[in-house]
PDB file of C-alpha atoms and ligand atoms in Angstrom:
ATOM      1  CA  UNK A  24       0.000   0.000   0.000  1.00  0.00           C
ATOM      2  CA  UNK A  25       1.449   3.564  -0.592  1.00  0.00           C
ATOM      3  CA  UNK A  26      -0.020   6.996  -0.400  1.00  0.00           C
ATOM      4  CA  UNK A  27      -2.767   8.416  -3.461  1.00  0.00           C
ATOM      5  CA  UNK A  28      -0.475  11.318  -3.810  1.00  0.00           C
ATOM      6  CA  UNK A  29       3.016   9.633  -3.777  1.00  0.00           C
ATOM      7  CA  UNK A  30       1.405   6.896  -5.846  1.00  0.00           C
ATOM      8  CA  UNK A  31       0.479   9.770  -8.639  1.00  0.00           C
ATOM      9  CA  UNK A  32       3.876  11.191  -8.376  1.00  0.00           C
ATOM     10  CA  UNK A  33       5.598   7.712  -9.235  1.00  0.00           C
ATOM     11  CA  UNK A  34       3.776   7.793 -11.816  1.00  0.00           C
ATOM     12  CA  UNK A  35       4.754  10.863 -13.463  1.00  0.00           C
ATOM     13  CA  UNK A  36       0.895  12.427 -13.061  1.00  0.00           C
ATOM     14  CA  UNK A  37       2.379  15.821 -11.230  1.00  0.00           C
ATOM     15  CA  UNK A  38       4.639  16.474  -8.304  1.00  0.00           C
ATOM     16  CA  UNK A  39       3.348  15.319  -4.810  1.00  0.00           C
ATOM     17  CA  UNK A  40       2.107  18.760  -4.084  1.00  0.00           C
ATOM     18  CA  UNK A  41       0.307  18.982  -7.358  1.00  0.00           C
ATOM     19  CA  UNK A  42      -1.029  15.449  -7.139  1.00  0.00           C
ATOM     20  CA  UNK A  43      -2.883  17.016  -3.707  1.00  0.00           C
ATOM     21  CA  UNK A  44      -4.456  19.555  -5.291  1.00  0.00           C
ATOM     22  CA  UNK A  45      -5.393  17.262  -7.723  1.00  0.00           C
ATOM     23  CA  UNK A  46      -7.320  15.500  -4.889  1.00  0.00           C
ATOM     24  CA  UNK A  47      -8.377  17.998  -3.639  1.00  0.00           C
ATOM     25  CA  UNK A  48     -10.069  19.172  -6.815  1.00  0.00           C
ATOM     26  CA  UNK A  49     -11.823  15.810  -6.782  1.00  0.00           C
ATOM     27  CA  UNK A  50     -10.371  14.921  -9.804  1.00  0.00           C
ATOM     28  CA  UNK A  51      -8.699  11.706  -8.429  1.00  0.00           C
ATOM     29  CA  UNK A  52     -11.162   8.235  -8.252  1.00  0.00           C
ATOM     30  CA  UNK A  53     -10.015   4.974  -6.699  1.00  0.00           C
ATOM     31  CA  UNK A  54     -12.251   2.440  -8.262  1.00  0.00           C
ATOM     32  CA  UNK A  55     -15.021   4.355  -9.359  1.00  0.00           C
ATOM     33  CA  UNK A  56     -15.503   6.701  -6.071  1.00  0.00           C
ATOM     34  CA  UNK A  57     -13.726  10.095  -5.648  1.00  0.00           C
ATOM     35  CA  UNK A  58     -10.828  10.576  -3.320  1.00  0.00           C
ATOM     36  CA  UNK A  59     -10.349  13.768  -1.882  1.00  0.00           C
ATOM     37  CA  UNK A  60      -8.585  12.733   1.551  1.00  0.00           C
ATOM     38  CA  UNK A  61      -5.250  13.521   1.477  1.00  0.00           C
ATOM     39  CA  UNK A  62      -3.849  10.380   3.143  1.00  0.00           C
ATOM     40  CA  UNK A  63      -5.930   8.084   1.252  1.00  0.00           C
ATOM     41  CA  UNK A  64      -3.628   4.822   0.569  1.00  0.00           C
ATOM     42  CA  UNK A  65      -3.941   2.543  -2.632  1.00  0.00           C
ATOM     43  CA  UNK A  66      -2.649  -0.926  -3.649  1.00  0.00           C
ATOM     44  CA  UNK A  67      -0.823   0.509  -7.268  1.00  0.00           C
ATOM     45  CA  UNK A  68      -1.222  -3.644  -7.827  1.00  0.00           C
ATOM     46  CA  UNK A  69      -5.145  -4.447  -7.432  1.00  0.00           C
ATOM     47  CA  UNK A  70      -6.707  -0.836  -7.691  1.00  0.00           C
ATOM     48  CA  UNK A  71      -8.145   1.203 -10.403  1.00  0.00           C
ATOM     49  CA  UNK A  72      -6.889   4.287 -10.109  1.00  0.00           C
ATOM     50  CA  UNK A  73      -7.872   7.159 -12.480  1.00  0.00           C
ATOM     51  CA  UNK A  74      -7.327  11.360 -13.230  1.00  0.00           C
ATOM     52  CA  UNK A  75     -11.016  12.605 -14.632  1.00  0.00           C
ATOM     53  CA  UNK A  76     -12.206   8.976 -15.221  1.00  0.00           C
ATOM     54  CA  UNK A  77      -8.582   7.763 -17.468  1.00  0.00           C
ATOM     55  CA  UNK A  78      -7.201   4.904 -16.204  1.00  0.00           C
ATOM     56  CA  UNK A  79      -3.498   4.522 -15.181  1.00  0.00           C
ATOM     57  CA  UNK A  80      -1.580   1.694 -15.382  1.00  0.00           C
ATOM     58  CA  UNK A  81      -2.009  -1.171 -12.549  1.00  0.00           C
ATOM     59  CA  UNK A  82       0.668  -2.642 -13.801  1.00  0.00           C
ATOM     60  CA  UNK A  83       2.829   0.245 -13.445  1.00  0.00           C
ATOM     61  CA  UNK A  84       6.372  -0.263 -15.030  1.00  0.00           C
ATOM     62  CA  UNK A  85       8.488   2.824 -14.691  1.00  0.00           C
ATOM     63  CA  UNK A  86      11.341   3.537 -17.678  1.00  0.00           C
ATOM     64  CA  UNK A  87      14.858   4.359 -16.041  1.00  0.00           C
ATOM     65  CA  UNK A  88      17.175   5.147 -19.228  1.00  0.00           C
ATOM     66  CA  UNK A  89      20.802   6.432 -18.968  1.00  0.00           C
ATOM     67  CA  UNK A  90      22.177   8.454 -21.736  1.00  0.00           C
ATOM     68  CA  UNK A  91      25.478   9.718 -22.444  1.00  0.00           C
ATOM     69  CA  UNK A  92      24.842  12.853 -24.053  1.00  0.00           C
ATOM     70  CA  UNK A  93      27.378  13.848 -26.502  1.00  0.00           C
ATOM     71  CA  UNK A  94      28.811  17.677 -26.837  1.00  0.00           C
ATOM     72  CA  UNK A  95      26.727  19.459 -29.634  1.00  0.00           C
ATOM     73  CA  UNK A  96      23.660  18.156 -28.084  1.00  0.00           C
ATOM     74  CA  UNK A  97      20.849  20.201 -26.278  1.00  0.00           C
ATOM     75  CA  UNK A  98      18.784  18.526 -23.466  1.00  0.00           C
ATOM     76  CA  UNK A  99      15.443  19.045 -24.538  1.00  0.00           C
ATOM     77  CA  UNK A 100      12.792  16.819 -26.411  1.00  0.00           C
ATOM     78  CA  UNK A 101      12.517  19.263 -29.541  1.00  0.00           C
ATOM     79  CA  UNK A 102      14.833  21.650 -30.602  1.00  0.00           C
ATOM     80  CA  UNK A 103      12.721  24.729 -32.933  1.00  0.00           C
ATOM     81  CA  UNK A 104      15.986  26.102 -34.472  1.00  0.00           C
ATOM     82  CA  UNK A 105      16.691  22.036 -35.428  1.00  0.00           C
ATOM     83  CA  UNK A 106      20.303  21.260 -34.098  1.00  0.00           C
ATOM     84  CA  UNK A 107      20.580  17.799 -32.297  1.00  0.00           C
ATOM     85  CA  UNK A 108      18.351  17.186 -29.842  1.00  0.00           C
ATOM     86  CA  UNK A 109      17.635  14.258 -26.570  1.00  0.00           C
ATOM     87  CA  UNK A 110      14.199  13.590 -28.871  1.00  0.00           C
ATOM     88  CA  UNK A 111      16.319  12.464 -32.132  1.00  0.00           C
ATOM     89  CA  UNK A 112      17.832   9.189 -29.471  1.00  0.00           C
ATOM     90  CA  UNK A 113      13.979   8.824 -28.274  1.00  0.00           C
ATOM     91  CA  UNK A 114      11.604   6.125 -30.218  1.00  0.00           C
ATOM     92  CA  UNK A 115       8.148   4.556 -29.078  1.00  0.00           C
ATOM     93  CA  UNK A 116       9.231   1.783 -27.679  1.00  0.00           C
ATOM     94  CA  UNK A 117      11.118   4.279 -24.575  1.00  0.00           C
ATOM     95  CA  UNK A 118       7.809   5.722 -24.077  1.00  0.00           C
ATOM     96  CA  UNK A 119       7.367   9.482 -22.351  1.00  0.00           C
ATOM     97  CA  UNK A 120      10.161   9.525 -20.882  1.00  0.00           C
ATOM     98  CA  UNK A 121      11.861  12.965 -19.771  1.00  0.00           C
ATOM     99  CA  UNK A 122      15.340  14.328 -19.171  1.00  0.00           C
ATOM    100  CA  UNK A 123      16.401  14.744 -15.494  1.00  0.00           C
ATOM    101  CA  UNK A 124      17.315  18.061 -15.488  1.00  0.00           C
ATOM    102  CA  UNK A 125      20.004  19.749 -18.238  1.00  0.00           C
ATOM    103  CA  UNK A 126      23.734  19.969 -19.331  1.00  0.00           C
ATOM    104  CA  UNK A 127      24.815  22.577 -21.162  1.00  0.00           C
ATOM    105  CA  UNK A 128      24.583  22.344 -25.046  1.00  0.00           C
ATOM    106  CA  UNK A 129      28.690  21.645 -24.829  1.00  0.00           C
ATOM    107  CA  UNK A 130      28.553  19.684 -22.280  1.00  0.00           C
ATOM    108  CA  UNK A 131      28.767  15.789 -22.617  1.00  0.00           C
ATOM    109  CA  UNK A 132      28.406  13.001 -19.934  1.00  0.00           C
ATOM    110  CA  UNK A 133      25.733  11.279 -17.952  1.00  0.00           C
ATOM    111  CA  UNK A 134      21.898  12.149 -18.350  1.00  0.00           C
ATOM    112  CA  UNK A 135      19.020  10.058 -17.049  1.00  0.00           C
ATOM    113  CA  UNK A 136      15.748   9.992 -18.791  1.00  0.00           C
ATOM    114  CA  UNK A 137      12.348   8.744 -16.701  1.00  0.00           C
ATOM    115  CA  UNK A 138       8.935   8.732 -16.412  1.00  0.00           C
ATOM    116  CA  UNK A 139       9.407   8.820 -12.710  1.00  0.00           C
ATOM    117  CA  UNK A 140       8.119  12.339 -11.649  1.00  0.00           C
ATOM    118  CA  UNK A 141       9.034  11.606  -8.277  1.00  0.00           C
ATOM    119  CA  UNK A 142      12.295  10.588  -8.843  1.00  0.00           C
ATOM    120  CA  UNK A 143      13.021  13.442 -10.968  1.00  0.00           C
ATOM    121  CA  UNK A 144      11.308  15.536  -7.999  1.00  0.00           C
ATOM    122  CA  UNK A 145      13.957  14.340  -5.248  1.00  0.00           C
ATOM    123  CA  UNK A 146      16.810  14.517  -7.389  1.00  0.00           C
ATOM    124  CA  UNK A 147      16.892  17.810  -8.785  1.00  0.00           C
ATOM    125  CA  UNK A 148      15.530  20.067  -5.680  1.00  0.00           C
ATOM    126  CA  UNK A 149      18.049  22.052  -4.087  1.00  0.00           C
ATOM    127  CA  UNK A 150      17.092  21.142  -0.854  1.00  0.00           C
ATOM    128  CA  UNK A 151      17.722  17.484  -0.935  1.00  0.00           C
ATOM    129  CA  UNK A 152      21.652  18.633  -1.618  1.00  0.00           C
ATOM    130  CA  UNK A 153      22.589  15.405  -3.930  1.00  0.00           C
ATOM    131  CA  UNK A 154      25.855  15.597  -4.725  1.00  0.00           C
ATOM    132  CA  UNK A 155      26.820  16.445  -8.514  1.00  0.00           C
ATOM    133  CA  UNK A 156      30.292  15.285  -9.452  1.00  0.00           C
ATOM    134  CA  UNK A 157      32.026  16.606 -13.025  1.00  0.00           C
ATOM    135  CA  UNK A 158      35.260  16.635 -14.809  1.00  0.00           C
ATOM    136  CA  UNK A 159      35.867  19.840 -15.698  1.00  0.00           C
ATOM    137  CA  UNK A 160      39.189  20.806 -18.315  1.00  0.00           C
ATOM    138  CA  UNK A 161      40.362  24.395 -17.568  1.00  0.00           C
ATOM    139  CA  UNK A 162      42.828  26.591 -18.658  1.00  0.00           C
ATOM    140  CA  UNK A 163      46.061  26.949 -16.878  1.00  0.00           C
ATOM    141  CA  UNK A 164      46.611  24.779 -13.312  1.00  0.00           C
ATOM    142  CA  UNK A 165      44.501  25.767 -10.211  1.00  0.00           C
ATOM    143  CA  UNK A 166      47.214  26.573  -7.659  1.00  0.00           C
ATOM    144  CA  UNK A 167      45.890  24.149  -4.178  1.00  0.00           C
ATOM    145  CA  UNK A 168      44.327  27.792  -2.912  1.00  0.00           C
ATOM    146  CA  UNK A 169      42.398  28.221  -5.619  1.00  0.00           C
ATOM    147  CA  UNK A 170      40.447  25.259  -5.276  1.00  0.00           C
ATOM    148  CA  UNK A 171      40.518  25.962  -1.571  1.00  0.00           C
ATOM    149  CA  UNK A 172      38.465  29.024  -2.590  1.00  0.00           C
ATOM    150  CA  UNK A 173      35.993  27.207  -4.483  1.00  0.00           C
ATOM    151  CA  UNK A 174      34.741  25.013  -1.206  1.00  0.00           C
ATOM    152  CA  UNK A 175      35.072  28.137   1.046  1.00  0.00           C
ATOM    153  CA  UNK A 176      32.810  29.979  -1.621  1.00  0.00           C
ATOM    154  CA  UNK A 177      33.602  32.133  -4.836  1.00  0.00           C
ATOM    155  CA  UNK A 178      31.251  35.359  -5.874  1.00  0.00           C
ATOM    156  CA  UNK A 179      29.848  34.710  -9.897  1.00  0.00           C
ATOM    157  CA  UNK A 180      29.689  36.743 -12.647  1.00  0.00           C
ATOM    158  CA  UNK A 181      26.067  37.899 -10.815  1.00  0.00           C
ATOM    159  CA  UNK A 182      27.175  38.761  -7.453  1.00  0.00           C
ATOM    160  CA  UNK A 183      25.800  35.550  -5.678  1.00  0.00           C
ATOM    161  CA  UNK A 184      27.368  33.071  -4.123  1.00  0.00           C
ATOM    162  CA  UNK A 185      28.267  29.380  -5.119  1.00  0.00           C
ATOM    163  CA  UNK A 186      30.405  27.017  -3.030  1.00  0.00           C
ATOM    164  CA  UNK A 187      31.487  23.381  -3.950  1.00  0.00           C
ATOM    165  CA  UNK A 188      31.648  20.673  -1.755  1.00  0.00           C
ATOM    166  CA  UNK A 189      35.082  19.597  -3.297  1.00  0.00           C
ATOM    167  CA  UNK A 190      37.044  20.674  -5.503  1.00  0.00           C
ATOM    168  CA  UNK A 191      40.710  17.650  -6.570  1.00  0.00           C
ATOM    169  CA  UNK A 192      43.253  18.158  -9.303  1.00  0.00           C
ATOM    170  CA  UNK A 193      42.855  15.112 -11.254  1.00  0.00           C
ATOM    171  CA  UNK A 194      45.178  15.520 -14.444  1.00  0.00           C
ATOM    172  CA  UNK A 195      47.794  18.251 -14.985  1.00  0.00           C
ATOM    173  CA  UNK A 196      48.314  18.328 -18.465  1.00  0.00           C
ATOM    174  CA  UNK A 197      51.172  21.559 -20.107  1.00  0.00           C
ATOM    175  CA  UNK A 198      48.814  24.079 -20.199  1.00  0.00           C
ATOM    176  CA  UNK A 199      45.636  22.950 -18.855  1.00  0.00           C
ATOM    177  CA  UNK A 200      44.333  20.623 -16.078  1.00  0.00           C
ATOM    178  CA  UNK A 201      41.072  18.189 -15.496  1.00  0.00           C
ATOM    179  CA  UNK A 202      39.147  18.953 -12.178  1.00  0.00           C
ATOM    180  CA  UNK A 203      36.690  17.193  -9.891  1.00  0.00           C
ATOM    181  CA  UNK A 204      34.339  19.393  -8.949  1.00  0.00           C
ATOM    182  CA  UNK A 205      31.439  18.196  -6.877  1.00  0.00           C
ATOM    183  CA  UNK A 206      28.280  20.652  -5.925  1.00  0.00           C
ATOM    184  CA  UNK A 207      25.129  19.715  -4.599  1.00  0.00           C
ATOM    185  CA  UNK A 208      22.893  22.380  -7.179  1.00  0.00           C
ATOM    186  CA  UNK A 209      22.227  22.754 -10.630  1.00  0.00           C
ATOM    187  CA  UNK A 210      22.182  26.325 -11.199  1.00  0.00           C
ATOM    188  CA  UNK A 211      22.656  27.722 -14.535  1.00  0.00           C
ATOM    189  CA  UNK A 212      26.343  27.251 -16.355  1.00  0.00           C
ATOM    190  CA  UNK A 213      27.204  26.755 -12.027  1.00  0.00           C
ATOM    191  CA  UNK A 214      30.325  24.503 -13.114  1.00  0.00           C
ATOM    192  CA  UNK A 215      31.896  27.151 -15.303  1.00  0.00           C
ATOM    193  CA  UNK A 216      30.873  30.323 -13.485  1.00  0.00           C
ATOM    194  CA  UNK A 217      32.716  28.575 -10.589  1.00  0.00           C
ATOM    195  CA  UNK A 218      35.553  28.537 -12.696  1.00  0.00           C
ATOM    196  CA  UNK A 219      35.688  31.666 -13.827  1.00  0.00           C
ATOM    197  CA  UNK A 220      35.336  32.938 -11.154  1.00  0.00           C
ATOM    198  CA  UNK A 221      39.183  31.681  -9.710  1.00  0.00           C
ATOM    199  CA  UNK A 222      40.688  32.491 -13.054  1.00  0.00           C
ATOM    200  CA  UNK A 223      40.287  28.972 -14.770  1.00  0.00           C
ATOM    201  CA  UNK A 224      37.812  28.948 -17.335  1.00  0.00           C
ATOM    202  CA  UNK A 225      36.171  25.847 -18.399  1.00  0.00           C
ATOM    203  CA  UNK A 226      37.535  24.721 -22.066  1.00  0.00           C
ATOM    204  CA  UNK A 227      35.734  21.827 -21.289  1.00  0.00           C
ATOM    205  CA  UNK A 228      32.787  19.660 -19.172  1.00  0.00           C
ATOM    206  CA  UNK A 229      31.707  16.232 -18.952  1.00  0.00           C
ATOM    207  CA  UNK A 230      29.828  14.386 -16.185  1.00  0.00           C
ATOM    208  CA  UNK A 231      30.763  10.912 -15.675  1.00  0.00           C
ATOM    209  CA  UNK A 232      28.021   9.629 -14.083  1.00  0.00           C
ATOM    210  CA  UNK A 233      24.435  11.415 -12.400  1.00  0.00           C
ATOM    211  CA  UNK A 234      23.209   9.969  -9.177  1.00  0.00           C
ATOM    212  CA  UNK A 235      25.878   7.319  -9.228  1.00  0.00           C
ATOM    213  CA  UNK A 236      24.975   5.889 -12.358  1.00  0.00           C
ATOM    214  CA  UNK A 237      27.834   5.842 -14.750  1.00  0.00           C
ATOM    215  CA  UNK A 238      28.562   6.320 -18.351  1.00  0.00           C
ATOM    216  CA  UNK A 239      32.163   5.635 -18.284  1.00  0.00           C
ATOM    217  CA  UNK A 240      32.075   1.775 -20.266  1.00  0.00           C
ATOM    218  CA  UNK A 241      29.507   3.847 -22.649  1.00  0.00           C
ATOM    219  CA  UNK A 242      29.853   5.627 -26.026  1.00  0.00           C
ATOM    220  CA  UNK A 243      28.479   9.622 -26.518  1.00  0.00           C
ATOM    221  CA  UNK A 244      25.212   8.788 -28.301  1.00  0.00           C
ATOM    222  CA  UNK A 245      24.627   5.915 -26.530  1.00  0.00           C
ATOM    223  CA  UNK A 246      21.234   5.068 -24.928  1.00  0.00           C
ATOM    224  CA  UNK A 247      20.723   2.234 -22.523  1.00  0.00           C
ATOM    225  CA  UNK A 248      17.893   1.060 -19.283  1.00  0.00           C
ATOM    226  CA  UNK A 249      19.075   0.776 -15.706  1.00  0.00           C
ATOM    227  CA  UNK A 250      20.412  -2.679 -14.698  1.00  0.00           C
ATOM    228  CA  UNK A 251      17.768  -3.779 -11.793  1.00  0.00           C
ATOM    229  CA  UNK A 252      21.585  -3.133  -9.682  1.00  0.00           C
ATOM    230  CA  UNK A 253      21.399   0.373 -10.620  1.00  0.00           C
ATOM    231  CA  UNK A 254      17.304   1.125 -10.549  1.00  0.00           C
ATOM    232  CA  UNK A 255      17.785   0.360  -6.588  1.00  0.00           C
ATOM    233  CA  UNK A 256      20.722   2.576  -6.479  1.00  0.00           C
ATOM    234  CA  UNK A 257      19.244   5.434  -8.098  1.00  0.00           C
ATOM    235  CA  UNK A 258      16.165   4.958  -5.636  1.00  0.00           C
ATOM    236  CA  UNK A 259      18.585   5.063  -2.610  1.00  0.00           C
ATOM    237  CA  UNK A 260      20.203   7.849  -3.705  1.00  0.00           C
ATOM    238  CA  UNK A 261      16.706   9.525  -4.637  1.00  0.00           C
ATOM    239  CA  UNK A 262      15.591   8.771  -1.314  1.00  0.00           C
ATOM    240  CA  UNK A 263      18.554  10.241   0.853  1.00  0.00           C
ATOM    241  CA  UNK A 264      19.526   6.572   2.186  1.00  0.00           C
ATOM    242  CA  UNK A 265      22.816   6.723   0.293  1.00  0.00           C
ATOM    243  CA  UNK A 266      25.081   9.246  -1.194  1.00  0.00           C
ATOM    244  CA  UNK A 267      26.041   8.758  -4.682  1.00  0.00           C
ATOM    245  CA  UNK A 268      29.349   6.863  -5.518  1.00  0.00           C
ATOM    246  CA  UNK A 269      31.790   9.350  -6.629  1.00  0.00           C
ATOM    247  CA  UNK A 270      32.490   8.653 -10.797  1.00  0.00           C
ATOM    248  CA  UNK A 271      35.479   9.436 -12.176  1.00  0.00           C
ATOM    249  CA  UNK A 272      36.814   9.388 -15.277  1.00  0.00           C
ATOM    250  CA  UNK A 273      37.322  10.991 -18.649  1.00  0.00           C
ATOM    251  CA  UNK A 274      35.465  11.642 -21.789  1.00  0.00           C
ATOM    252  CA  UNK A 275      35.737   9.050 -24.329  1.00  0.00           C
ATOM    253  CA  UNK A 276      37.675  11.072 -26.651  1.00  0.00           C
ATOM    254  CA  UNK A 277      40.265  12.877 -23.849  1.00  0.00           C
ATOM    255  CA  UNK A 278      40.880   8.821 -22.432  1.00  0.00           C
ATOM    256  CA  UNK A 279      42.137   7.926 -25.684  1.00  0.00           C
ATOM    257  CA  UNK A 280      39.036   5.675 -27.155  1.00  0.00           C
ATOM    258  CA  UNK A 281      37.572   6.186 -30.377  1.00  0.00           C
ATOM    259  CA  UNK A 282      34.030   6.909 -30.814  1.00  0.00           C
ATOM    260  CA  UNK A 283      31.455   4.864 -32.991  1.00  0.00           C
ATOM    261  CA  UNK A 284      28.079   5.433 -32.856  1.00  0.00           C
TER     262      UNK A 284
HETATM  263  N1  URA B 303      27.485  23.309 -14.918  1.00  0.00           N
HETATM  264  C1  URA B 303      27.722  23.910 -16.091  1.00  0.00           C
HETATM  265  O1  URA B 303      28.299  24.980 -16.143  1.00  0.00           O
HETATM  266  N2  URA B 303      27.278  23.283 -17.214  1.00  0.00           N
HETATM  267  C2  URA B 303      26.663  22.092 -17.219  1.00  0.00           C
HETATM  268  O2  URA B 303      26.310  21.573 -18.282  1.00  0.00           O
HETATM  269  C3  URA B 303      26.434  21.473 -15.986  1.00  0.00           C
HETATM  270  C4  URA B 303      26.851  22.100 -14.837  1.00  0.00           C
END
């Protein structure tokens, strides 16, 4: 048995706050009768449970799909001015499934795509603070204080404050280094105002994995579903019972593999 309003959130309906008003609205029936107590449990196995009299799935299967989005690529189901898009990897058979959350149109690595609503809920609010780990080439080598400063806090570009939770060399190369950084938000272009802001600027960004799920044995352009191994990972991590394992690793092309699509 779970709660009516987390139930409708698993299932991508709305957010759990949104799945109340729902509810409340009396648009929500649980085999045939109305449900507008918020509390109300359901068995997602043996009841009918429907939004203004459509029927969800009893037999509810959610899609858990990592993606390793190539650079060149921009996170979003449709793109109007036609460059590559997540929606050119998507067919029927992955369902609605949606990006969780972005990377930057340059940016390659590690995106998950769900129908989870939930899921997606828990791992991209601020306040749940998941950790967000990615390898970050820069220009120049970050002197040990400078990526003290970016775990005691740095100012951006528009005069608020960002701080990571840590900041490790991980190649030197002659005129430019790879970085760990690890945050726990997702503001806009965080990773390379960060950067910027000590001096460094980000020639370029990949995330190895999101939530612990890796893309490191995987090609850019390469779609695949969770293991059952990493769907109760992902959940744990969701959930706040485990931290993410920390990734790390290098873009196909920068670790010396070619790339076939
Ligand atoms: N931070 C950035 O600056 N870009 C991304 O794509 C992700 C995090």
């Amino acid at each position: 048995m779970e709660r009516l309003h987390k139930y409708l959130a698993r299932a991508g309906v709305a957010s759990r706050r949104k799945a109340e008003q729902l509810m409340l609205a009396g648009r929500v029936q649980v085999n045939g009768q109305t449900v507008c107590q918020l509390g109300s449990v359901v068995d997602a196995g043996r009841d009918e449970i429907c939004i203004d009299g459509h029927k969800l799935s009893l037999a509810l299967q959610q899609r858990y799909f990592i993606f390793y989005k190539p650079p060149g690529v921009v996170t979003t189901l449709a793109d109007p001015q036609g460059r590559p898009c997540i929606g050119d990897w998507l067919s029927k058979e992955h369902g609605r499934i949606y990006p969780v959350g972005r990377l930057d149109y340059d940016t390659e690595g590690a995106l998950l795509l769900t129908d989870d609503g939930d899921l997606v809920n828990r791992l991209l609010r601020p306040r749940f603070k998941i950790p967000r780990s990615y390898v970050a080439k820069v220009r120049g080598k970050p002197s040990p204080a400078a990526l003290r400063r970016l775990c005691e806090g740095v100012v951006l570009s528009d005069g608020k404050p960002a701080v990571a939770l840590s900041a490790k060399p991980y190649r030197i190369l002659k005129a430019n280094s790879w970085v760990v950084l690890t945050v726990t938000e997702g503001r806009y272009h965080l990773v390379k105002r960060m950067f910027e802001a000590i001096g460094h600027p980000v020639l370029s960004l990949f995330r190895p994995a999101q939530a612990g799920i890796s893309v490191l044995k995987m090609y850019p352009g390469q779609m695949r579903a969770l293991t059952e191994e990493e769907c109760v990972l992902l959940k744990a991590v969701a959930s706040g019972t485990c931290q993410p394992p920390l990734v790390v690793g290098l873009p196909v092309r920068a670790a010396g593999f070619s790339v076939g699509k």
